[in-house]
Amino acid sequence: MEALVALLVVVKVLALVLGGIVSLMAYRAYRRTRMSGLQYFAVGLAVITLGTVLVGAFHHLGGASVTLGMVLESVIICAGFGVMIIGLYRT
């Protein structure tokens, strides 16, 4: 079980790093082009990335149930995608 938890931590950290890189690249593209859709894309990705990592920490450190963690993660993902959709409709 401990190996599985360690693997989960590694994957969550990797997701945080990769999501942060993509968010930063989208934000830099927004600053270069001033296309508002890219700004929304960067914010949406940041919400999804940070949200999934925080929910994982909330579950493991705060003792939340697996079901509650999955619900919170799904809500955060929906919020991030919602921000991206708004950005696509505004451009």
Short mmCIF file of C-alpha atoms in Angstrom, two decimals:
data_model
loop_
_atom_site.label_atom_id
_atom_site.label_comp_id
_atom_site.label_asym_id
_atom_site.label_seq_id
_atom_site.Cartn_x
_atom_site.Cartn_y
_atom_site.Cartn_z
CA MET A 1 0.00 0.00 0.00
CA GLU A 2 2.82 2.43 0.81
CA ALA A 3 4.30 1.97 -2.66
CA LEU A 4 0.94 2.84 -4.21
CA VAL A 5 0.67 6.01 -2.13
CA ALA A 6 4.22 6.98 -3.11
CA LEU A 7 3.36 6.42 -6.76
CA LEU A 8 0.27 8.59 -6.37
CA VAL A 9 2.36 11.40 -4.88
CA VAL A 10 4.84 11.18 -7.76
CA VAL A 11 2.04 11.26 -10.34
CA LYS A 12 0.29 14.21 -8.63
CA VAL A 13 3.55 16.18 -8.49
CA LEU A 14 4.21 15.36 -12.15
CA ALA A 15 0.69 16.51 -13.05
CA LEU A 16 1.26 19.73 -11.11
CA VAL A 17 4.54 20.42 -12.91
CA LEU A 18 3.24 19.58 -16.38
CA GLY A 19 -0.04 21.45 -15.84
CA GLY A 20 1.90 24.43 -14.53
CA ILE A 21 4.15 24.43 -17.59
CA VAL A 22 1.21 24.29 -20.01
CA SER A 23 -0.61 27.03 -18.05
CA LEU A 24 2.49 29.21 -18.11
CA MET A 25 2.96 28.64 -21.84
CA ALA A 26 -0.67 29.58 -22.50
CA TYR A 27 -0.30 32.73 -20.38
CA ARG A 28 2.88 33.72 -22.21
CA ALA A 29 1.10 33.18 -25.53
CA TYR A 30 -1.71 35.42 -24.27
CA ARG A 31 0.76 38.16 -23.33
CA ARG A 32 2.39 37.91 -26.73
CA THR A 33 -0.82 37.87 -28.79
CA ARG A 34 -3.36 39.53 -26.43
CA MET A 35 -5.96 36.93 -27.48
CA SER A 36 -8.33 36.77 -24.53
CA GLY A 37 -9.14 33.12 -25.24
CA LEU A 38 -5.59 32.18 -24.32
CA GLN A 39 -5.91 33.99 -21.02
CA TYR A 40 -9.05 32.00 -20.17
CA PHE A 41 -7.33 28.82 -21.32
CA ALA A 42 -4.40 29.49 -18.98
CA VAL A 43 -6.71 30.21 -16.05
CA GLY A 44 -8.83 27.14 -16.75
CA LEU A 45 -5.78 24.89 -16.88
CA ALA A 46 -4.42 26.40 -13.69
CA VAL A 47 -7.74 25.78 -11.91
CA ILE A 48 -7.78 22.15 -13.04
CA THR A 49 -4.12 21.57 -12.19
CA LEU A 50 -4.15 23.17 -8.77
CA GLY A 51 -7.58 21.80 -7.94
CA THR A 52 -6.69 18.18 -8.58
CA VAL A 53 -3.53 18.45 -6.53
CA LEU A 54 -5.32 20.19 -3.66
CA VAL A 55 -8.12 17.62 -3.66
CA GLY A 56 -5.53 14.85 -3.48
CA ALA A 57 -3.88 16.54 -0.53
CA PHE A 58 -7.27 17.13 1.08
CA HIS A 59 -8.08 13.46 0.74
CA HIS A 60 -4.76 12.10 2.03
CA LEU A 61 -3.92 14.71 4.63
CA GLY A 62 -7.41 15.77 5.65
CA GLY A 63 -8.91 12.31 5.73
CA ALA A 64 -11.78 12.98 3.31
CA SER A 65 -13.51 9.96 1.82
CA VAL A 66 -12.68 8.76 -1.67
CA THR A 67 -16.18 9.63 -2.87
CA LEU A 68 -15.97 13.18 -1.53
CA GLY A 69 -12.54 13.58 -3.13
CA MET A 70 -13.88 12.41 -6.48
CA VAL A 71 -16.86 14.77 -6.26
CA LEU A 72 -14.63 17.75 -5.39
CA GLU A 73 -12.18 16.89 -8.16
CA SER A 74 -15.01 16.60 -10.69
CA VAL A 75 -16.46 19.97 -9.62
CA ILE A 76 -13.04 21.61 -9.98
CA ILE A 77 -12.49 20.05 -13.41
CA CYS A 78 -15.94 21.25 -14.53
CA ALA A 79 -15.12 24.76 -13.29
CA GLY A 80 -11.82 24.77 -15.19
CA PHE A 81 -13.46 23.56 -18.39
CA GLY A 82 -16.21 26.13 -17.88
CA VAL A 83 -13.62 28.91 -17.79
CA MET A 84 -12.11 27.55 -21.00
CA ILE A 85 -15.52 27.40 -22.71
CA ILE A 86 -16.24 31.01 -21.73
CA GLY A 87 -12.90 31.98 -23.25
CA LEU A 88 -13.71 30.20 -26.49
CA TYR A 89 -17.09 31.90 -26.80
CA ARG A 90 -15.65 35.35 -26.09
CA THR A 91 -13.05 35.18 -28.84
#
